Amino acid sequence: MHFEGTPVLERFVLDYLQRVGALTEQVSYATLEVLLPEDVNEYFGEEQLRLVFDYEVAEETEGSLFITHGSSFLDKTVESILQNYGHFTVRYWSGPIPELPRNFEQKILANLEFRRCRPPKVRMYVVEECVFYGFNFRCTFRSHEKSEELVTIVLNGSNGQVQTKFFESWQKNIPAEEREYTLPRARLLPLDRLYQIACQNAEQATQIWAEKIMTQGAWQKKKELAKIAGYYGELAAEIQKKLAGTEDLKKKARLEQQLSATLVDRERREKDAAERYGVEVDISLDHVVAYYIPCLWVKLELAHKDQVRAFTVLFNPLSNEIETPVCERCERQTFSLVPEQDGFVCPECSVGN
């Protein structure tokens, strides 16, 4: 998987096709020729496809399939991942349907700040089944040594928020293989959008791993460079000594060529050593786990001046925490919210700050 240079939707489809064993070729801008393996072409109904990810190109390309959100091919791709792909696992919440904690309003006050508002009151709440997707990426690091790590990014499928402490809470739950409850399903973001967010976070995580590997190899790199410098330094000093001790022009010219070649060889060896201790990373989606958890959408009433404003928060019974809301203007997570005309925003986005 390459994170740069390829649009997200195209990358999502290409990653899926490569994982199922399809042969793919980028024949022109936003145009992909695909030869599907036999067990997959029965599912899609064709063996050879020409997929186009640009509307204008699709209009000009006869016999092509335009791939966009809501297109038939993309829907089948997602369906194949969720139902037919062996590296997709489902886990369910076990236990009774959760209820709103009695001290919820106090919990709100302890965790969130609503500026210029009276303390919030709970107006109503609904319980819906939320899906938390665990994207597991296999990361191969190639440096002076080769290593592999499994990087897991868990997202709330309803809003795409990263769940950094998900497994601390999930370990306390004994998952069920089937639903033990009947609830409406919460809204879901498109899977390719969630995949994009997961990729971005996996890239950040692998960067941290790469920096650790470079730090661990720094002393070895320094030691090898010092060895190279010592060897070629002694060799160059010996040649320079011979140069200083001869008046023979032919011999001088030969020694000067030898000295120049030594310096070039030293530069090449140092460059090779530096590159060897750099880090190359290959990332591929290994498997996905969907965690189905009943969550509470709680609608709050907040008095601001002579108005009564509404704001909805998500309570996760697994972690027993209120999910950090986002600014309705910049979409960044924030613990402090300020009422504005276009909704509740973070202090940085607030006109009056």
XYZ file of C-alpha atoms in Angstrom:
353
model
C 0.000 0.000 0.000
C 1.300 3.436 -0.895
C -0.215 6.316 1.029
C 0.763 9.146 -1.284
C -0.165 9.916 -4.873
C -3.314 7.783 -5.164
C -6.819 9.121 -4.396
C -8.454 7.429 -1.428
C -11.318 5.739 -3.275
C -9.003 4.365 -5.973
C -6.576 3.146 -3.306
C -9.401 1.393 -1.433
C -10.545 -0.483 -4.563
C -6.995 -1.283 -5.698
C -6.062 -2.640 -2.272
C -9.116 -4.923 -2.318
C -8.424 -6.170 -5.865
C -4.812 -6.981 -5.056
C -5.827 -8.835 -1.902
C -8.243 -11.097 -3.823
C -5.591 -11.899 -6.453
C -6.769 -9.734 -9.354
C -4.316 -8.552 -12.002
C -4.405 -4.759 -12.295
C -2.770 -2.269 -14.647
C -2.930 1.531 -14.604
C -3.428 2.175 -18.338
C -3.996 5.946 -18.102
C -5.077 8.672 -15.730
C -7.711 7.350 -13.235
C -8.190 4.251 -15.410
C -7.549 0.713 -14.203
C -7.655 -2.463 -16.296
C -8.606 -5.454 -14.135
C -8.499 -9.197 -14.713
C -10.409 -10.953 -11.931
C -9.616 -14.469 -10.687
C -12.261 -17.102 -11.394
C -13.683 -17.280 -7.881
C -14.227 -13.512 -7.859
C -15.459 -12.868 -11.417
C -18.504 -15.043 -10.672
C -19.380 -12.597 -7.903
C -18.972 -9.494 -10.082
C -20.353 -11.139 -13.215
C -17.388 -10.312 -15.478
C -13.790 -11.415 -15.835
C -12.316 -8.251 -17.361
C -13.187 -4.757 -16.178
C -12.128 -1.231 -17.000
C -12.588 0.877 -13.886
C -12.508 4.671 -14.116
C -12.357 6.973 -11.104
C -12.916 10.282 -12.935
C -16.343 11.296 -14.283
C -15.074 13.072 -17.415
C -12.708 10.213 -18.283
C -15.548 7.718 -17.803
C -17.748 9.719 -20.200
C -15.045 9.468 -22.869
C -14.093 5.817 -22.223
C -16.367 3.276 -23.869
C -17.183 0.152 -21.873
C -15.874 1.572 -18.608
C -17.344 1.469 -15.108
C -17.354 4.792 -13.283
C -16.439 4.163 -9.627
C -17.783 6.622 -7.087
C -19.634 6.606 -3.768
C -22.875 4.687 -4.239
C -21.831 2.976 -7.479
C -22.832 -0.662 -7.903
C -19.233 -1.920 -8.131
C -18.187 -0.110 -4.947
C -21.227 -1.456 -3.083
C -20.306 -4.988 -4.198
C -16.694 -4.417 -3.150
C -17.758 -3.386 0.353
C -20.237 -6.278 0.511
C -17.503 -8.691 -0.522
C -15.223 -7.406 2.226
C -17.923 -7.607 4.873
C -19.492 -10.944 3.914
C -17.215 -12.986 1.677
C -13.688 -12.012 2.653
C -12.168 -14.385 5.163
C -10.197 -11.694 6.975
C -13.265 -9.956 8.359
C -14.406 -10.830 11.881
C -17.477 -9.763 13.858
C -17.758 -9.428 17.639
C -20.885 -8.454 19.592
C -21.571 -6.798 22.921
C -22.704 -9.282 25.555
C -25.076 -8.449 28.328
C -28.242 -6.375 28.754
C -29.054 -3.239 26.794
C -27.306 -0.381 28.633
C -29.215 2.403 30.336
C -28.301 6.000 31.003
C -26.330 6.365 34.255
C -28.232 8.168 37.007
C -25.437 10.682 37.518
C -25.104 11.472 33.811
C -25.561 15.242 34.144
C -22.786 15.313 36.752
C -20.643 13.218 34.390
C -21.227 15.832 31.679
C -20.115 18.644 33.990
C -16.994 16.699 35.000
C -15.908 15.981 31.424
C -17.187 18.807 29.217
C -17.385 22.568 29.438
C -20.224 24.503 27.814
C -19.219 28.145 27.964
C -21.820 30.890 28.346
C -24.480 28.264 29.118
C -26.312 27.089 32.195
C -25.590 23.492 33.265
C -26.922 21.013 30.681
C -30.034 18.939 31.241
C -30.847 15.600 29.625
C -33.871 15.941 27.374
C -33.962 12.410 25.954
C -31.774 9.560 24.798
C -31.908 6.670 22.345
C -29.924 3.443 22.315
C -28.549 2.351 18.943
C -26.087 -0.273 17.838
C -22.808 1.366 16.876
C -20.107 -0.388 14.898
C -16.478 0.113 15.871
C -14.094 -1.021 13.139
C -10.648 -2.330 14.017
C -8.391 -1.962 10.951
C -5.320 -4.135 11.397
C -2.368 -3.190 9.203
C 0.672 -5.406 8.727
C 3.724 -3.162 8.577
C 7.069 -4.405 7.259
C 10.088 -2.268 8.156
C 13.208 -2.698 6.021
C 16.382 -1.221 7.458
C 19.690 -2.763 8.590
C 17.314 -5.397 9.975
C 13.858 -6.464 8.771
C 10.955 -6.445 11.218
C 7.145 -6.612 11.209
C 4.539 -5.013 13.412
C 0.737 -5.193 13.488
C -0.740 -1.697 13.802
C -4.403 -1.570 14.862
C -6.565 1.505 14.356
C -10.049 1.388 15.926
C -12.650 3.858 14.645
C -16.198 4.647 15.638
C -18.068 3.854 12.428
C -20.652 6.550 13.140
C -18.280 9.513 13.165
C -14.792 8.221 12.321
C -13.278 9.139 15.687
C -10.177 7.171 16.678
C -10.603 5.053 19.827
C -7.141 5.072 21.412
C -8.151 3.182 24.591
C -10.662 0.800 23.045
C -8.968 -2.465 24.009
C -8.497 -1.417 27.634
C -12.296 -1.516 27.909
C -12.955 -4.372 25.457
C -10.806 -6.754 27.509
C -13.380 -6.466 30.303
C -16.147 -7.641 27.956
C -16.737 -11.271 26.987
C -17.787 -10.959 23.336
C -20.781 -12.819 21.974
C -20.837 -14.598 18.611
C -24.417 -13.491 17.954
C -26.552 -10.530 18.973
C -28.304 -10.904 22.303
C -30.445 -7.804 21.737
C -32.563 -6.054 19.103
C -31.724 -2.414 18.426
C -31.799 0.034 15.523
C -28.451 0.551 13.797
C -26.706 3.898 14.213
C -25.720 5.790 11.095
C -22.470 4.661 9.464
C -19.904 6.583 7.472
C -18.946 4.974 4.125
C -16.420 2.196 4.672
C -13.951 3.753 2.210
C -14.033 7.000 4.226
C -13.285 5.055 7.418
C -10.515 3.231 5.566
C -9.014 6.599 4.594
C -8.996 7.769 8.228
C -7.473 4.437 9.324
C -4.734 4.762 6.680
C -3.860 8.275 7.823
C -3.557 7.143 11.435
C -1.645 3.985 10.491
C 0.814 6.157 8.585
C 1.377 8.281 11.699
C 1.830 5.159 13.843
C 4.352 3.613 11.428
C 6.281 6.888 11.381
C 6.735 6.552 15.139
C 7.926 2.941 14.719
C 10.309 4.015 11.928
C 11.813 6.716 14.151
C 12.331 4.151 16.923
C 14.140 1.823 14.507
C 16.331 4.680 13.274
C 17.126 5.679 16.856
C 18.021 2.083 17.786
C 20.298 1.801 14.735
C 21.911 5.209 15.195
C 24.841 3.925 17.279
C 25.470 1.075 14.823
C 25.396 3.542 11.952
C 27.798 5.845 13.811
C 30.129 2.919 14.545
C 30.131 1.743 10.910
C 30.719 5.271 9.567
C 33.612 5.713 11.999
C 35.116 2.430 10.809
C 34.797 3.515 7.180
C 36.302 6.929 7.975
C 39.201 5.314 9.852
C 40.013 2.832 7.088
C 39.885 5.320 4.221
C 41.572 8.025 6.309
C 44.577 5.768 6.868
C 44.586 4.729 3.198
C 44.467 8.354 2.001
C 47.200 9.374 4.481
C 49.474 6.594 3.182
C 48.946 7.691 -0.438
C 49.574 11.352 0.459
C 52.784 10.324 2.242
C 53.972 8.555 -0.936
C 53.049 11.642 -2.974
C 55.111 13.860 -0.727
C 58.126 11.535 -1.027
C 58.384 11.269 -4.824
C 59.426 13.607 -7.619
C 58.515 11.158 -10.397
C 55.730 12.842 -12.388
C 54.264 9.580 -13.710
C 54.242 8.081 -10.247
C 52.667 11.261 -8.858
C 49.918 11.150 -11.470
C 49.248 7.487 -10.678
C 49.111 8.189 -6.922
C 46.795 11.180 -7.441
C 44.421 8.964 -9.432
C 44.599 6.375 -6.674
C 43.842 9.062 -4.037
C 40.884 10.359 -6.055
C 39.508 6.836 -6.467
C 39.922 6.238 -2.722
C 37.934 9.366 -1.866
C 35.172 8.419 -4.333
C 35.027 4.897 -2.910
C 34.828 6.302 0.633
C 31.919 8.554 -0.348
C 30.114 5.590 -1.946
C 30.623 3.390 1.132
C 29.391 6.138 3.466
C 26.314 6.714 1.307
C 25.545 2.977 1.241
C 25.876 2.767 5.017
C 23.601 5.772 5.544
C 20.950 4.301 3.236
C 21.187 0.910 4.911
C 20.222 2.467 8.238
C 17.320 4.363 6.719
C 13.848 2.811 6.978
C 11.486 1.719 4.206
C 7.941 0.767 5.210
C 5.408 -1.442 3.410
C 1.874 -1.352 4.809
C -1.000 -3.650 3.864
C -4.446 -4.167 5.351
C -4.297 -7.559 7.039
C -7.785 -7.933 8.513
C -10.747 -6.007 9.872
C -12.742 -6.658 13.029
C -16.200 -5.121 13.543
C -17.253 -4.619 17.157
C -21.020 -4.113 17.593
C -21.782 -2.149 20.752
C -25.059 -0.553 21.922
C -24.381 3.130 22.609
C -26.514 5.961 23.913
C -27.129 9.144 21.943
C -28.052 11.698 24.591
C -29.773 14.934 23.612
C -28.961 17.800 25.964
C -30.739 21.099 26.560
C -28.553 24.121 27.255
C -29.864 27.553 28.179
C -27.916 30.327 26.458
C -29.164 33.885 27.047
C -32.858 33.739 26.126
C -32.451 30.619 23.964
C -32.607 26.904 24.632
C -30.010 25.120 22.514
C -29.769 21.388 21.833
C -26.589 19.335 21.633
C -26.144 15.560 21.312
C -23.360 13.537 22.919
C -22.473 9.867 22.619
C -22.117 7.722 25.726
C -20.160 4.500 25.278
C -21.171 1.934 27.945
C -18.112 -0.180 27.154
C -15.714 2.493 28.397
C -18.343 4.156 30.625
C -17.255 7.444 29.078
C -18.719 10.270 27.030
C -17.042 10.406 23.648
C -15.200 13.679 23.143
C -17.397 15.832 20.898
C -16.127 17.722 17.865
C -16.283 21.392 16.977
C -19.122 21.877 14.495
C -16.954 24.257 12.493
C -13.426 22.819 12.304
C -14.419 19.223 13.242
C -11.601 18.873 15.763
C -12.245 17.153 19.080
C -12.712 19.512 21.996
C -13.672 19.342 25.679
C -14.828 22.968 25.646
C -17.732 24.202 23.515
C -19.068 27.684 22.837
C -22.536 28.394 21.374
C -22.443 30.234 18.045
C -25.023 30.823 15.312
C -23.863 27.780 13.320
C -23.700 25.424 16.317
C -21.338 24.654 19.195
C -17.720 25.368 18.334
C -14.340 25.105 20.049
C -12.857 28.206 21.757
C -10.368 28.642 18.904
C -13.215 28.910 16.360
C -15.386 31.119 18.548
C -15.765 34.700 17.324
C -15.465 36.121 20.816
C -12.925 33.478 21.955
